PDB file of C-alpha atoms in Angstrom:
ATOM      1  CA  MET A   1     -18.446 -18.246 -13.662  1.00  0.00           C
ATOM      2  CA  ILE A   2     -15.392 -15.873 -15.070  1.00  0.00           C
ATOM      3  CA  ALA A   3     -18.007 -13.755 -15.722  1.00  0.00           C
ATOM      4  CA  PHE A   4     -19.211 -13.381 -12.358  1.00  0.00           C
ATOM      5  CA  VAL A   5     -15.963 -12.922 -10.970  1.00  0.00           C
ATOM      6  CA  ARG A   6     -14.590 -10.016 -13.106  1.00  0.00           C
ATOM      7  CA  PHE A   7     -17.992  -8.259 -12.280  1.00  0.00           C
ATOM      8  CA  ALA A   8     -17.837  -8.675  -8.772  1.00  0.00           C
ATOM      9  CA  ALA A   9     -14.712  -7.831  -8.294  1.00  0.00           C
ATOM     10  CA  ALA A  10     -15.415  -4.457 -10.978  1.00  0.00           C
ATOM     11  CA  SER A  11     -18.017  -3.094  -8.737  1.00  0.00           C
ATOM     12  CA  LEU A  12     -16.282  -3.529  -5.047  1.00  0.00           C
ATOM     13  CA  VAL A  13     -14.400  -1.119  -6.594  1.00  0.00           C
ATOM     14  CA  LEU A  14     -17.126   1.149  -6.005  1.00  0.00           C
ATOM     15  CA  LEU A  15     -16.962  -0.439  -1.537  1.00  0.00           C
ATOM     16  CA  VAL A  16     -13.265   0.827  -2.081  1.00  0.00           C
ATOM     17  CA  VAL A  17     -13.848   3.655  -2.976  1.00  0.00           C
ATOM     18  CA  ALA A  18     -16.953   4.614  -0.644  1.00  0.00           C
ATOM     19  CA  PRO A  19     -15.754   4.853   2.547  1.00  0.00           C
ATOM     20  CA  ALA A  20     -13.259   6.883   2.306  1.00  0.00           C
ATOM     21  CA  ALA A  21     -14.493   9.544   0.104  1.00  0.00           C
ATOM     22  CA  GLY A  22     -17.100   8.756   3.832  1.00  0.00           C
ATOM     23  CA  LEU A  23     -14.472   9.699   5.976  1.00  0.00           C
ATOM     24  CA  ALA A  24     -13.285  13.312   3.965  1.00  0.00           C
ATOM     25  CA  GLN A  25     -16.929  14.721   3.385  1.00  0.00           C
ATOM     26  CA  SER A  26     -17.468  14.246   7.184  1.00  0.00           C
ATOM     27  CA  ARG A  27     -14.018  16.009   8.548  1.00  0.00           C
ATOM     28  CA  ASN A  28     -12.713  17.581   5.744  1.00  0.00           C
ATOM     29  CA  VAL A  29      -9.727  15.209   5.274  1.00  0.00           C
ATOM     30  CA  PRO A  30      -9.320  15.244   2.062  1.00  0.00           C
ATOM     31  CA  ASN A  31      -9.517  11.916   0.292  1.00  0.00           C
ATOM     32  CA  ALA A  32      -6.656   9.722  -0.571  1.00  0.00           C
ATOM     33  CA  LEU A  33      -8.170   7.799  -3.248  1.00  0.00           C
ATOM     34  CA  GLN A  34      -7.693  10.838  -5.886  1.00  0.00           C
ATOM     35  CA  GLY A  35      -5.411   8.557  -6.777  1.00  0.00           C
ATOM     36  CA  PHE A  36      -7.819   5.865  -7.055  1.00  0.00           C
ATOM     37  CA  ALA A  37      -8.985   6.830 -10.568  1.00  0.00           C
ATOM     38  CA  THR A  38      -5.735   6.247 -12.162  1.00  0.00           C
ATOM     39  CA  ASN A  39      -6.333   3.245 -10.664  1.00  0.00           C
ATOM     40  CA  ARG A  40      -9.583   2.688 -12.508  1.00  0.00           C
ATOM     41  CA  ASP A  41      -7.960   0.810 -16.058  1.00  0.00           C
ATOM     42  CA  GLN A  42      -5.830  -1.281 -13.649  1.00  0.00           C
ATOM     43  CA  PRO A  43      -6.401  -5.839 -14.131  1.00  0.00           C
ATOM     44  CA  ILE A  44      -8.632  -6.578 -10.919  1.00  0.00           C
ATOM     45  CA  ARG A  45      -7.521  -9.160  -9.334  1.00  0.00           C
ATOM     46  CA  ILE A  46     -10.271 -11.398  -7.263  1.00  0.00           C
ATOM     47  CA  ASP A  47      -9.248 -14.265  -4.851  1.00  0.00           C
ATOM     48  CA  ALA A  48     -10.957 -16.841  -2.227  1.00  0.00           C
ATOM     49  CA  ASN A  49     -10.501 -19.837  -0.942  1.00  0.00           C
ATOM     50  CA  SER A  50     -14.462 -21.132  -2.816  1.00  0.00           C
ATOM     51  CA  LEU A  51     -16.939 -19.883  -5.671  1.00  0.00           C
ATOM     52  CA  GLU A  52     -19.965 -21.305  -5.497  1.00  0.00           C
ATOM     53  CA  VAL A  53     -22.803 -20.147  -7.902  1.00  0.00           C
ATOM     54  CA  LEU A  54     -26.166 -20.847  -7.661  1.00  0.00           C
ATOM     55  CA  ASP A  55     -28.526 -19.976  -9.830  1.00  0.00           C
ATOM     56  CA  GLN A  56     -32.061 -21.632  -8.893  1.00  0.00           C
ATOM     57  CA  GLN A  57     -31.303 -18.589  -6.240  1.00  0.00           C
ATOM     58  CA  LYS A  58     -29.908 -16.347  -8.552  1.00  0.00           C
ATOM     59  CA  LYS A  59     -26.863 -15.602  -6.192  1.00  0.00           C
ATOM     60  CA  ALA A  60     -22.981 -16.260  -6.433  1.00  0.00           C
ATOM     61  CA  ILE A  61     -20.532 -17.168  -3.821  1.00  0.00           C
ATOM     62  CA  PHE A  62     -16.862 -16.226  -3.285  1.00  0.00           C
ATOM     63  CA  SER A  63     -15.763 -18.077   0.538  1.00  0.00           C
ATOM     64  CA  GLY A  64     -12.822 -17.959   2.603  1.00  0.00           C
ATOM     65  CA  ASN A  65      -9.978 -15.370   2.709  1.00  0.00           C
ATOM     66  CA  VAL A  66     -11.397 -13.427   0.345  1.00  0.00           C
ATOM     67  CA  VAL A  67      -8.849 -11.100  -1.577  1.00  0.00           C
ATOM     68  CA  VAL A  68      -9.667  -8.063  -3.931  1.00  0.00           C
ATOM     69  CA  GLN A  69      -6.895  -5.939  -5.351  1.00  0.00           C
ATOM     70  CA  GLN A  70      -6.337  -3.130  -7.844  1.00  0.00           C
ATOM     71  CA  GLY A  71      -3.783  -0.887  -8.108  1.00  0.00           C
ATOM     72  CA  ASP A  72      -2.916   0.184  -4.243  1.00  0.00           C
ATOM     73  CA  THR A  73      -6.223  -1.240  -3.109  1.00  0.00           C
ATOM     74  CA  THR A  74      -6.813  -4.221  -1.408  1.00  0.00           C
ATOM     75  CA  LEU A  75     -10.255  -5.406  -0.028  1.00  0.00           C
ATOM     76  CA  ARG A  76     -10.192  -8.540   2.257  1.00  0.00           C
ATOM     77  CA  SER A  77     -13.190 -10.140   4.026  1.00  0.00           C
ATOM     78  CA  LYS A  78     -14.621 -13.330   4.503  1.00  0.00           C
ATOM     79  CA  GLU A  79     -17.412 -13.763   2.002  1.00  0.00           C
ATOM     80  CA  LEU A  80     -18.642 -12.201  -1.101  1.00  0.00           C
ATOM     81  CA  VAL A  81     -22.005 -13.070  -2.342  1.00  0.00           C
ATOM     82  CA  VAL A  82     -23.289 -11.650  -5.144  1.00  0.00           C
ATOM     83  CA  PHE A  83     -26.711 -11.065  -6.198  1.00  0.00           C
ATOM     84  CA  TYR A  84     -28.214 -11.278  -9.780  1.00  0.00           C
ATOM     85  CA  ASP A  85     -31.480 -11.274 -11.624  1.00  0.00           C
ATOM     86  CA  GLY A  86     -32.575 -13.160 -14.822  1.00  0.00           C
ATOM     87  CA  LYS A  87     -32.620 -16.656 -15.993  1.00  0.00           C
ATOM     88  CA  GLY A  88     -29.985 -19.113 -16.070  1.00  0.00           C
ATOM     89  CA  ALA A  89     -27.483 -18.723 -19.289  1.00  0.00           C
ATOM     90  CA  GLY A  90     -28.957 -20.576 -22.762  1.00  0.00           C
ATOM     91  CA  THR A  91     -31.487 -19.478 -25.116  1.00  0.00           C
ATOM     92  CA  GLY A  92     -34.055 -16.430 -25.071  1.00  0.00           C
ATOM     93  CA  ALA A  93     -33.982 -13.446 -22.123  1.00  0.00           C
ATOM     94  CA  GLY A  94     -31.658 -15.860 -19.986  1.00  0.00           C
ATOM     95  CA  ALA A  95     -28.746 -15.487 -23.057  1.00  0.00           C
ATOM     96  CA  ALA A  96     -29.261 -11.929 -23.241  1.00  0.00           C
ATOM     97  CA  ASN A  97     -28.909 -11.422 -19.725  1.00  0.00           C
ATOM     98  CA  THR A  98     -25.574 -13.012 -19.766  1.00  0.00           C
ATOM     99  CA  ALA A  99     -24.545 -11.295 -23.207  1.00  0.00           C
ATOM    100  CA  LYS A 100     -25.857  -7.733 -21.765  1.00  0.00           C
ATOM    101  CA  ALA A 101     -23.467  -8.496 -18.607  1.00  0.00           C
ATOM    102  CA  GLY A 102     -20.908  -9.195 -21.273  1.00  0.00           C
ATOM    103  CA  GLU A 103     -21.420  -5.713 -23.235  1.00  0.00           C
ATOM    104  CA  ALA A 104     -20.640  -4.323 -20.046  1.00  0.00           C
ATOM    105  CA  LEU A 105     -17.727  -6.187 -18.242  1.00  0.00           C
ATOM    106  CA  ALA A 106     -16.264  -5.490 -22.223  1.00  0.00           C
ATOM    107  CA  SER A 107     -17.462  -1.503 -21.363  1.00  0.00           C
ATOM    108  CA  GLY A 108     -15.219  -1.328 -18.939  1.00  0.00           C
ATOM    109  CA  ASN A 109     -18.305  -0.078 -16.331  1.00  0.00           C
ATOM    110  CA  PRO A 110     -19.885  -3.380 -14.940  1.00  0.00           C
ATOM    111  CA  MET A 111     -22.942  -1.070 -13.763  1.00  0.00           C
ATOM    112  CA  SER A 112     -23.912  -0.739 -16.519  1.00  0.00           C
ATOM    113  CA  SER A 113     -25.384  -4.196 -16.593  1.00  0.00           C
ATOM    114  CA  SER A 114     -29.152  -4.332 -14.630  1.00  0.00           C
ATOM    115  CA  SER A 115     -28.376  -8.218 -13.417  1.00  0.00           C
ATOM    116  CA  ILE A 116     -26.422  -7.646 -10.564  1.00  0.00           C
ATOM    117  CA  ARG A 117     -29.133  -6.552  -7.979  1.00  0.00           C
ATOM    118  CA  ARG A 118     -27.071  -6.973  -4.442  1.00  0.00           C
ATOM    119  CA  LEU A 119     -23.691  -7.242  -3.072  1.00  0.00           C
ATOM    120  CA  GLU A 120     -22.664  -8.158  -0.133  1.00  0.00           C
ATOM    121  CA  ILE A 121     -19.397  -9.010   1.676  1.00  0.00           C
ATOM    122  CA  ASN A 122     -19.600 -10.657   5.146  1.00  0.00           C
ATOM    123  CA  GLY A 123     -16.515 -11.394   7.943  1.00  0.00           C
ATOM    124  CA  SER A 124     -13.898  -8.715   9.068  1.00  0.00           C
ATOM    125  CA  VAL A 125     -14.380  -6.056   5.900  1.00  0.00           C
ATOM    126  CA  VAL A 126     -11.227  -4.281   6.098  1.00  0.00           C
ATOM    127  CA  VAL A 127     -10.265  -1.906   2.089  1.00  0.00           C
ATOM    128  CA  THR A 128      -6.633  -0.396   2.719  1.00  0.00           C
ATOM    129  CA  THR A 129      -4.744   2.154   0.589  1.00  0.00           C
ATOM    130  CA  LYS A 130      -1.488   3.914   0.515  1.00  0.00           C
ATOM    131  CA  GLU A 131      -3.039   5.912   3.137  1.00  0.00           C
ATOM    132  CA  GLN A 132      -5.782   5.661   4.897  1.00  0.00           C
ATOM    133  CA  THR A 133      -7.943   1.921   6.767  1.00  0.00           C
ATOM    134  CA  ALA A 134     -11.367   1.085   6.819  1.00  0.00           C
ATOM    135  CA  THR A 135     -12.942  -1.455   8.608  1.00  0.00           C
ATOM    136  CA  GLY A 136     -16.794  -2.454   9.445  1.00  0.00           C
ATOM    137  CA  ASP A 137     -17.901  -6.266   9.564  1.00  0.00           C
ATOM    138  CA  GLN A 138     -20.766  -6.003   6.807  1.00  0.00           C
ATOM    139  CA  GLY A 139     -20.714  -3.811   3.390  1.00  0.00           C
ATOM    140  CA  VAL A 140     -24.566  -3.574   0.864  1.00  0.00           C
ATOM    141  CA  PHE A 141     -24.497  -2.368  -2.615  1.00  0.00           C
ATOM    142  CA  GLU A 142     -27.696  -1.833  -3.392  1.00  0.00           C
ATOM    143  CA  THR A 143     -27.542  -0.918  -7.215  1.00  0.00           C
ATOM    144  CA  ALA A 144     -31.664   0.126  -7.097  1.00  0.00           C
ATOM    145  CA  SER A 145     -31.035   3.200  -4.787  1.00  0.00           C
ATOM    146  CA  ASN A 146     -27.700   3.034  -5.852  1.00  0.00           C
ATOM    147  CA  THR A 147     -26.425   3.593  -2.130  1.00  0.00           C
ATOM    148  CA  ILE A 148     -23.149   1.684  -0.412  1.00  0.00           C
ATOM    149  CA  THR A 149     -23.980   0.700   4.261  1.00  0.00           C
ATOM    150  CA  LEU A 150     -20.573  -0.578   5.934  1.00  0.00           C
ATOM    151  CA  THR A 151     -21.755  -0.931   9.332  1.00  0.00           C
ATOM    152  CA  GLY A 152     -19.712  -3.050  12.391  1.00  0.00           C
ATOM    153  CA  ASN A 153     -19.453  -2.294  15.670  1.00  0.00           C
ATOM    154  CA  PRO A 154     -17.876  -0.164  15.171  1.00  0.00           C
ATOM    155  CA  VAL A 155     -17.190   1.196  12.143  1.00  0.00           C
ATOM    156  CA  VAL A 156     -13.439   2.722  11.774  1.00  0.00           C
ATOM    157  CA  LEU A 157     -12.079   5.354   8.951  1.00  0.00           C
ATOM    158  CA  THR A 158      -9.014   6.317   9.440  1.00  0.00           C
ATOM    159  CA  GLN A 159      -5.620   8.567   8.026  1.00  0.00           C
ATOM    160  CA  GLY A 160      -2.774   8.766   9.769  1.00  0.00           C
ATOM    161  CA  PRO A 161      -3.268   9.678  13.161  1.00  0.00           C
ATOM    162  CA  ASN A 162      -7.400  10.905  11.857  1.00  0.00           C
ATOM    163  CA  VAL A 163      -9.781   8.358  13.475  1.00  0.00           C
ATOM    164  CA  ILE A 164     -13.367   8.488  13.049  1.00  0.00           C
ATOM    165  CA  ARG A 165     -15.705   5.337  14.237  1.00  0.00           C
ATOM    166  CA  GLY A 166     -19.808   5.165  14.171  1.00  0.00           C
ATOM    167  CA  LYS A 167     -22.257   2.299  13.916  1.00  0.00           C
ATOM    168  CA  LYS A 168     -23.118   2.089  10.646  1.00  0.00           C
ATOM    169  CA  LEU A 169     -21.734   4.352   7.141  1.00  0.00           C
ATOM    170  CA  THR A 170     -24.204   4.839   4.592  1.00  0.00           C
ATOM    171  CA  VAL A 171     -22.842   7.021   0.543  1.00  0.00           C
ATOM    172  CA  ASP A 172     -25.036   7.954  -1.972  1.00  0.00           C
ATOM    173  CA  LEU A 173     -22.997   7.976  -4.773  1.00  0.00           C
ATOM    174  CA  ALA A 174     -25.438   8.988  -6.751  1.00  0.00           C
ATOM    175  CA  ASN A 175     -24.461  12.547  -5.130  1.00  0.00           C
ATOM    176  CA  GLY A 176     -21.568  11.798  -3.253  1.00  0.00           C
ATOM    177  CA  ALA A 177     -22.988  12.167   0.385  1.00  0.00           C
ATOM    178  CA  SER A 178     -22.432   9.834   2.906  1.00  0.00           C
ATOM    179  CA  ARG A 179     -24.128   9.653   6.878  1.00  0.00           C
ATOM    180  CA  PHE A 180     -23.190   8.124  10.296  1.00  0.00           C
ATOM    181  CA  GLU A 181     -26.076   7.253  11.998  1.00  0.00           C
ATOM    182  CA  GLY A 182     -27.336   4.172  14.522  1.00  0.00           C
ATOM    183  CA  GLY A 183     -24.878   5.909  17.431  1.00  0.00           C
ATOM    184  CA  ARG A 184     -22.744   8.500  17.983  1.00  0.00           C
ATOM    185  CA  VAL A 185     -19.875   8.190  16.206  1.00  0.00           C
ATOM    186  CA  GLU A 186     -16.259   9.751  18.148  1.00  0.00           C
ATOM    187  CA  SER A 187     -13.651  11.179  15.588  1.00  0.00           C
ATOM    188  CA  LEU A 188     -10.136  12.742  16.531  1.00  0.00           C
ATOM    189  CA  ILE A 189      -8.417  14.864  13.855  1.00  0.00           C
ATOM    190  CA  VAL A 190      -5.237  16.297  14.831  1.00  0.00           C
ATOM    191  CA  PRO A 191      -3.838  19.611  13.819  1.00  0.00           C
ATOM    192  CA  ASN A 192      -1.451  19.933  10.497  1.00  0.00           C
ATOM    193  CA  SER A 193      -1.481  15.922  10.554  1.00  0.00           C
ATOM    194  CA  VAL A 194      -3.007  15.759   6.592  1.00  0.00           C
ATOM    195  CA  LYS A 195      -1.079  18.497   5.096  1.00  0.00           C
ATOM    196  CA  GLN A 196       2.321  16.855   6.719  1.00  0.00           C
ATOM    197  CA  MET A 197       1.361  14.006   4.750  1.00  0.00           C
ATOM    198  CA  GLU A 198       0.830  15.608   1.854  1.00  0.00           C
ATOM    199  CA  GLY A 199       3.719  17.607   2.118  1.00  0.00           C
ATOM    200  CA  ALA A 200       5.745  13.459   2.794  1.00  0.00           C
ATOM    201  CA  ALA A 201       4.206  13.114  -0.742  1.00  0.00           C
ATOM    202  CA  GLY A 202       5.457  15.443  -2.813  1.00  0.00           C
ATOM    203  CA  ALA A 203       8.965  15.092  -0.974  1.00  0.00           C
ATOM    204  CA  PRO A 204      12.077  14.232  -3.336  1.00  0.00           C
ATOM    205  CA  GLY A 205      12.133  10.748  -3.689  1.00  0.00           C
ATOM    206  CA  ALA A 206       8.335  10.268  -3.008  1.00  0.00           C
ATOM    207  CA  PRO A 207       5.865   8.807  -5.513  1.00  0.00           C
ATOM    208  CA  GLY A 208       4.790  11.393  -8.056  1.00  0.00           C
ATOM    209  CA  ALA A 209       7.018  14.132  -6.006  1.00  0.00           C
ATOM    210  CA  LYS A 210       8.923  16.307  -8.504  1.00  0.00           C
ATOM    211  CA  PRO A 211      12.446  15.588  -9.349  1.00  0.00           C
ATOM    212  CA  ALA A 212      14.332  19.000  -7.680  1.00  0.00           C
ATOM    213  CA  ALA A 213      15.539  21.707  -9.596  1.00  0.00           C
ATOM    214  CA  LYS A 214      19.127  21.266 -11.130  1.00  0.00           C
ATOM    215  CA  PRO A 215      21.283  23.580  -7.965  1.00  0.00           C
ATOM    216  CA  ALA A 216      22.532  27.013  -9.438  1.00  0.00           C
ATOM    217  CA  LYS A 217      25.961  27.164 -11.387  1.00  0.00           C
ATOM    218  CA  PRO A 218      28.017  30.109  -9.543  1.00  0.00           C
ATOM    219  CA  ALA A 219      28.347  32.898 -10.361  1.00  0.00           C
ATOM    220  CA  LYS A 220      32.030  34.140 -12.553  1.00  0.00           C
ATOM    221  CA  PRO A 221      34.856  35.835 -11.284  1.00  0.00           C
ATOM    222  CA  THR A 222      34.306  39.564 -11.945  1.00  0.00           C
ATOM    223  CA  PRO A 223      37.455  40.967 -14.099  1.00  0.00           C
TER     224      PRO A 223
END
């Protein structure tokens, strides 16, 4: 059961990254999650009111105020469903699949395991970072096609005053391509807003900002 918790949480990192990456690629807005890669080695925490494992149906269900957090990235939803292949743990193929998933977790690369085939995040999906927010009704990750889809009425991506709205956002993790479809796409891009945000991030005292240079010493008076 612990394996399911860790595996689902690690896989959800892809869902966190993808919507914001779609915003960056759609409108030339710099990816606010560029620093997320530095959080890759940080602990992943997943909380829910309950966890139910239905081995006969090959799925595990986290439900009730689901919260996944890694570094400064947080994902919230009402439900997370993990669909997996293979037999239950025990002997033979089931034990082999369990061991393989465990090795994938230990290596820090959950996607190297073939036991997880689909992840569904249902109900009031909200992904937040320091600068961006992505909201929708449902998120789906398919391992076979290596794609992530966020749907909603609407899907809303925001970064500061910049907003993009659509019905369906699909991201291909293999090549990084993203597209809105299923209806008209509305966008509001405020000129220079991204530069201003980048400038604020680099201002003295901001996280990651370089310390200000020391003032030059006054010149000695000429005799």
